[in-house]
Short mmCIF file of C-alpha atoms in Angstrom, two decimals:
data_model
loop_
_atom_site.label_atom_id
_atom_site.label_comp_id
_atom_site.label_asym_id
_atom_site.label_seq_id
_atom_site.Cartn_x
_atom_site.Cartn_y
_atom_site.Cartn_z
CA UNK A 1 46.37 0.97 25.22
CA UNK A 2 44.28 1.99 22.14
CA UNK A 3 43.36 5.95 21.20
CA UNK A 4 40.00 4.56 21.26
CA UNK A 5 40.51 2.69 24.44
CA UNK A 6 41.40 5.54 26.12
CA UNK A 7 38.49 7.19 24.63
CA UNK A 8 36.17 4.39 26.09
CA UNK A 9 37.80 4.53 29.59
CA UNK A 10 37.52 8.35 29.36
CA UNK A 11 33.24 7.89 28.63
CA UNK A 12 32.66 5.20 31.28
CA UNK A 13 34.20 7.29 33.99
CA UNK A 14 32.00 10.45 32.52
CA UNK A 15 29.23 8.48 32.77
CA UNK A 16 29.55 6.73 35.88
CA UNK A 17 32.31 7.91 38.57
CA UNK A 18 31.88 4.19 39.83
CA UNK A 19 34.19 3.13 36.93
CA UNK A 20 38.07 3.10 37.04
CA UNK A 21 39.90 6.32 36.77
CA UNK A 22 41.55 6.62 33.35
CA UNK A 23 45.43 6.01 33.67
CA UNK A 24 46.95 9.52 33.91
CA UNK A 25 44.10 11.33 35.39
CA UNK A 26 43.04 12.76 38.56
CA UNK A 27 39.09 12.46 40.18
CA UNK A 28 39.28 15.84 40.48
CA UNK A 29 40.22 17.19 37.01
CA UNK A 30 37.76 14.03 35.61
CA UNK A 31 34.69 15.79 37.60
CA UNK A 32 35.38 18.88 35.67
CA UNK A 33 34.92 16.93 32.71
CA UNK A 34 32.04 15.20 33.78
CA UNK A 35 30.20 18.11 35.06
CA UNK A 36 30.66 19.68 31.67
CA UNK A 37 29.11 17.02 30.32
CA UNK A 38 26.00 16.29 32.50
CA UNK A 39 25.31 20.68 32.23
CA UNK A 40 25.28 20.12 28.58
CA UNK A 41 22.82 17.38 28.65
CA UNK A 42 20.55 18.84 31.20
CA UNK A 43 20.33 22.08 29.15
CA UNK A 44 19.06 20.23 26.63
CA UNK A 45 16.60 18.31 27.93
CA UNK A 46 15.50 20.72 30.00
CA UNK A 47 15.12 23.14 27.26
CA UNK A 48 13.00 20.39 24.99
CA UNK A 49 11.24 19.31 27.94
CA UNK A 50 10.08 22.39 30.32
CA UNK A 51 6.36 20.99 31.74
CA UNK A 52 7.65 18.09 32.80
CA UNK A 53 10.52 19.13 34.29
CA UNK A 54 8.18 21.94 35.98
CA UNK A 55 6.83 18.80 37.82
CA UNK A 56 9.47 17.67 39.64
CA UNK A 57 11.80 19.45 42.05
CA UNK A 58 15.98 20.33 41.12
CA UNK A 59 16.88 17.47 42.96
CA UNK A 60 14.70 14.52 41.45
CA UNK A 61 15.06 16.15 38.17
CA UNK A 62 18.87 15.80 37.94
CA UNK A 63 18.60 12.46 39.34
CA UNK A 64 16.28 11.77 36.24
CA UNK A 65 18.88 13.03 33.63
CA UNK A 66 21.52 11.48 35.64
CA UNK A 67 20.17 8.44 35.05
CA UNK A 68 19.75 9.28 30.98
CA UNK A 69 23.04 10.05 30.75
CA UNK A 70 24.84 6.88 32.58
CA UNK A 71 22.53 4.68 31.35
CA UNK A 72 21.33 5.65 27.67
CA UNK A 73 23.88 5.46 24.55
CA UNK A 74 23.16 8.78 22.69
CA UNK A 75 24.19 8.58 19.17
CA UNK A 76 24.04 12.16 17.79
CA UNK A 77 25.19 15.94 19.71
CA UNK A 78 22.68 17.63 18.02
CA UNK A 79 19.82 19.17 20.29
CA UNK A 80 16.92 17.81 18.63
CA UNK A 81 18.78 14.47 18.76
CA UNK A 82 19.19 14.54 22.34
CA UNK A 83 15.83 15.64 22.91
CA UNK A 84 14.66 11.91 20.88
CA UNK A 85 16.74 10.13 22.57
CA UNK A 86 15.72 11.20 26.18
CA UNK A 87 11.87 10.25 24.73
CA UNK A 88 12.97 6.70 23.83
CA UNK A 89 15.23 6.26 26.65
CA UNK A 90 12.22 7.15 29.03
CA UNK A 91 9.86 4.70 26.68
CA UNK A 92 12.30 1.26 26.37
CA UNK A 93 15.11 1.98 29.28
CA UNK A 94 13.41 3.74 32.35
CA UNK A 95 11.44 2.29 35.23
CA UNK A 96 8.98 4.33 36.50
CA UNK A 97 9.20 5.55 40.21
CA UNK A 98 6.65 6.70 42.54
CA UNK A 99 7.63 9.98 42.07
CA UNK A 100 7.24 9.98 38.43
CA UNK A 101 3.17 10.92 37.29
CA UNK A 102 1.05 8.43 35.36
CA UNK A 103 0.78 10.96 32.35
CA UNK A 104 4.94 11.09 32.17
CA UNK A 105 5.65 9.06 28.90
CA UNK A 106 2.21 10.96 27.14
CA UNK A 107 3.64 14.30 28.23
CA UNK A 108 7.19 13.86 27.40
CA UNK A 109 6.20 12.60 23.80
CA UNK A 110 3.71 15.49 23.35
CA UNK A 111 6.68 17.64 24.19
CA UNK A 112 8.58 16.40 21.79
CA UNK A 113 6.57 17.04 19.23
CA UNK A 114 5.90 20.40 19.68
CA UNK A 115 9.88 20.89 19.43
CA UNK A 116 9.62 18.69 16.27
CA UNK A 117 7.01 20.78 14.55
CA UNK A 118 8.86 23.47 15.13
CA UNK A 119 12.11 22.67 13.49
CA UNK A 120 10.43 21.01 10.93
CA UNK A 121 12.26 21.74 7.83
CA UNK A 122 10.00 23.27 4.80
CA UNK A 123 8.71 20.69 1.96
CA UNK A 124 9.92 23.15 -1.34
CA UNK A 125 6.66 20.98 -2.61
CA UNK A 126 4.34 22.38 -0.11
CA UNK A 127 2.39 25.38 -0.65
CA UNK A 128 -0.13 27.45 1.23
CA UNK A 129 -3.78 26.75 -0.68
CA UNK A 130 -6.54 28.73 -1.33
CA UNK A 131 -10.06 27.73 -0.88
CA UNK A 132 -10.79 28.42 -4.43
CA UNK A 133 -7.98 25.69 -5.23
CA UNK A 134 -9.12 23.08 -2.57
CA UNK A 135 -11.07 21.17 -5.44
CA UNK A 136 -8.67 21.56 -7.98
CA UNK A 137 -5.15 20.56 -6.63
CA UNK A 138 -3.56 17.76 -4.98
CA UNK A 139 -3.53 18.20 -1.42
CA UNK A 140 -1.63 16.89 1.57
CA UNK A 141 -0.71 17.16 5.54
CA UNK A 142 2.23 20.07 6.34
CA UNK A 143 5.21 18.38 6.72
CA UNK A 144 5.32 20.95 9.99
CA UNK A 145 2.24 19.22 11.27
CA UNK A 146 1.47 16.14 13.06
CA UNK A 147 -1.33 14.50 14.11
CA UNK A 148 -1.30 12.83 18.04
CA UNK A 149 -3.84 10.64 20.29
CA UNK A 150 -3.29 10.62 23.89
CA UNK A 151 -5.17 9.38 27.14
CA UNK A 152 -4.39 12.20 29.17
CA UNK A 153 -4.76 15.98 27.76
CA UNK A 154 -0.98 16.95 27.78
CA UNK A 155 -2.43 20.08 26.40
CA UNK A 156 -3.33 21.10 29.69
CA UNK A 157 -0.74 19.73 32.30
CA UNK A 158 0.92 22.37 34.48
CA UNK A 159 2.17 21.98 37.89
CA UNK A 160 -1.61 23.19 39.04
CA UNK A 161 -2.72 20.88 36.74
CA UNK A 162 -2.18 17.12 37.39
CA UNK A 163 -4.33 14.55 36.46
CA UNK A 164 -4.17 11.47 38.30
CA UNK A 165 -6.71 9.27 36.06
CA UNK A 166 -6.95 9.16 32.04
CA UNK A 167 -9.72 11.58 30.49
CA UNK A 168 -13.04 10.22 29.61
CA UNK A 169 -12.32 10.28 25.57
CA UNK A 170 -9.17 9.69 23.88
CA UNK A 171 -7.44 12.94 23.34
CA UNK A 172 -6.98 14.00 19.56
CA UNK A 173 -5.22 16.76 18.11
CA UNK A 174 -3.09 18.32 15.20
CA UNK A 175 0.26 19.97 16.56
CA UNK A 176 1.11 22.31 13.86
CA UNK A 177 3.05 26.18 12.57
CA UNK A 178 1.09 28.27 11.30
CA UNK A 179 2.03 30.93 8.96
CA UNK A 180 3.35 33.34 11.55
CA UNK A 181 5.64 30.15 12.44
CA UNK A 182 3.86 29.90 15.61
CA UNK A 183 3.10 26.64 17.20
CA UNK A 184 -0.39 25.57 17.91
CA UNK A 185 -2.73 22.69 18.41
CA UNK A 186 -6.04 22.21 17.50
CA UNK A 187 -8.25 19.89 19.27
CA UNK A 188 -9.70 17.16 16.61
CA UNK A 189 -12.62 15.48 16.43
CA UNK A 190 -12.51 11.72 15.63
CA UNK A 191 -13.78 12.51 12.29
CA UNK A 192 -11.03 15.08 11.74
CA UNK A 193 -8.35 12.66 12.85
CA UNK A 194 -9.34 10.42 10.75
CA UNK A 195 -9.10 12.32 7.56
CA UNK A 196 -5.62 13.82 8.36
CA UNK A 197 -4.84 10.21 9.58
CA UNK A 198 -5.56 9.28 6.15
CA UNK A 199 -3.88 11.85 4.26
CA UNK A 200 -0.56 11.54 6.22
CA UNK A 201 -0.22 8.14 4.35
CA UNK A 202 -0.26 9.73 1.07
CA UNK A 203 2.24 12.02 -0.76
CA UNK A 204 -0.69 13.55 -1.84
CA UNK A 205 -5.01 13.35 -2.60
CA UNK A 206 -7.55 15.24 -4.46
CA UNK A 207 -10.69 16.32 -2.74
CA UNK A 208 -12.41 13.53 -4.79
CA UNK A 209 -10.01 10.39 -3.60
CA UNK A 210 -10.85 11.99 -0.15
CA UNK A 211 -14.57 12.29 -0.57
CA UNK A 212 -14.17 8.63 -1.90
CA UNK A 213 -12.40 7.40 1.04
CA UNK A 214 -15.17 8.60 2.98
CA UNK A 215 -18.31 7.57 1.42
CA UNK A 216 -17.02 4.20 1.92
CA UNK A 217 -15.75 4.51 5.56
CA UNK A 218 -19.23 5.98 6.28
CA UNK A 219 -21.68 4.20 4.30
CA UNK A 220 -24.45 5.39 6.29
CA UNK A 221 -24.23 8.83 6.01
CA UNK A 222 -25.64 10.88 3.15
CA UNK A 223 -22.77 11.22 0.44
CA UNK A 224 -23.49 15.15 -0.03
CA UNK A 225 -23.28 16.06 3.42
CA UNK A 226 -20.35 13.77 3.48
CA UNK A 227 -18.99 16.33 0.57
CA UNK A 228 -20.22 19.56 2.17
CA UNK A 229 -18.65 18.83 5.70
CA UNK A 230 -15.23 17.32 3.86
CA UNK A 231 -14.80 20.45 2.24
CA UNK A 232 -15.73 22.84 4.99
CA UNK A 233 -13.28 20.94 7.43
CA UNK A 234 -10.40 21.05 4.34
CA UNK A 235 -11.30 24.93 4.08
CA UNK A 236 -10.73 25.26 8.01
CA UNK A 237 -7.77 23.29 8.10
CA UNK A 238 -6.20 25.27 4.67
CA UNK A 239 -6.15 28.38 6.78
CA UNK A 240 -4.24 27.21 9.48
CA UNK A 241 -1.78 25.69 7.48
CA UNK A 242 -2.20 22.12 8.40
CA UNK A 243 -3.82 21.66 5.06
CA UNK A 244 -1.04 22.19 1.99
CA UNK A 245 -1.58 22.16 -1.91
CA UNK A 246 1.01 19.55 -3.33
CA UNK A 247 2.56 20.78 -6.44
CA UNK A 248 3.23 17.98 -8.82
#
């Protein structure tokens, strides 16, 4: 048999006891192994993913990761990796049971994101801006901030909190770091959303390509209130960080 036989055999068994032993190895000493394993993985997706697994009790929550880790191929160690994979397996490969809340995929995702902003590596291009600038210099979305609709408000969800129906309005907001490398969110209007929806599909705008976008998005408003409010919300957004100055 094949090294990488072996090494197949060996990952079929850690994944699912149900396969055939490995030649040369005991149930016992292959548990070890496997335990080590499943540990690993459930630290890390525990780790990326504490409010949801806050919703569901030891028990149902290792059955849950079980299931990630017999049934989903993960292609990378890394943490962060992990932490993507257990957010698509849960999208394309899981079933959801009657334990599992309506909001599950939402909050999950939103999760996910917060651990992506916050490992988001620096752009070298990106620079804190100052108001003085915001006219002047290209401008475009932190690379450590991302902009999210949902139905539910993750924001919220505890175990005290547990929505069983979708909120009234779709749920917009920026997930960002600030310059204390905090992580935050900041609840968008649709307006707002719309403009950093916009932006994120640039490398980078002027305030002028911006105000341009939006005269002609919103025809019927009044172009110098348009400018006024564009700028004010740019100003707002500048401090937090969301908003960067692109140097060129």
């Amino acid at each position: 048999m094949s090294f990488i036989s072996i090494q197949n055999n060996f990952m079929d068994y850690i994944r699912d006891p149900a396969s055939p032993l490995p030649d040369g190895m005991t149930a016992e000493r292959m548990e070890v192994y496997r335990d080590l394993f499943l540990n690993n993985i459930s630290g890390f997706v525990s780790n990326a993913f504490p409010v949801l697994k806050s919703l569901y009790s030891s028990s149902q929550w290792r059955r849950l990761v079980q299931t990630f880790f017999k049934q989903h191929d993960c292609q990378s160690p890394f943490f962060s990796d992990i932490a993507e994979e257990f957010l698509v397996f849960l999208q394309d490969e899981y079933e959801l049971k009657e334990q599992d809340p309506p909001f599950m995929l939402e909050l999950a995702h939103y999760e996910w994101l917060e651990l992506l902003v916050s490992i988001a590596l620096d752009n070298p291009l990106q620079d804190f801006i100052e108001k003085a600038d915001i006219a002047l210099k290209p401008l475009c979305l932190s690379s450590s901030a991302k902009v999210a609709q949902y139905a539910y408000a993750v924001q919220h969800i505890s175990v005290d909190y547990q929505p069983t129906e979708p909120a009234k309005t779709p749920q917009l907001f920026c997930v960002y770091r600030d310059k204390a490398h905090e992580i935050n969110f900041l609840a968008l209007s649709p307006l707002t959303a719309q403009v950093l929806g916009y932006l994120s599909q640039f490398e980078s705008l002027t305030l002028a390509e911006i105000n341009t976008w939006l005269q002609q998005t919103y025809t019927s408003m009044e172009p110098s209130y348009l400018q006024q409010g564009c700028l004010d919300l740019l100003v707002e957004l500048s401090h937090k960080g969301i908003i960067c100055e692109y140097k060129v």
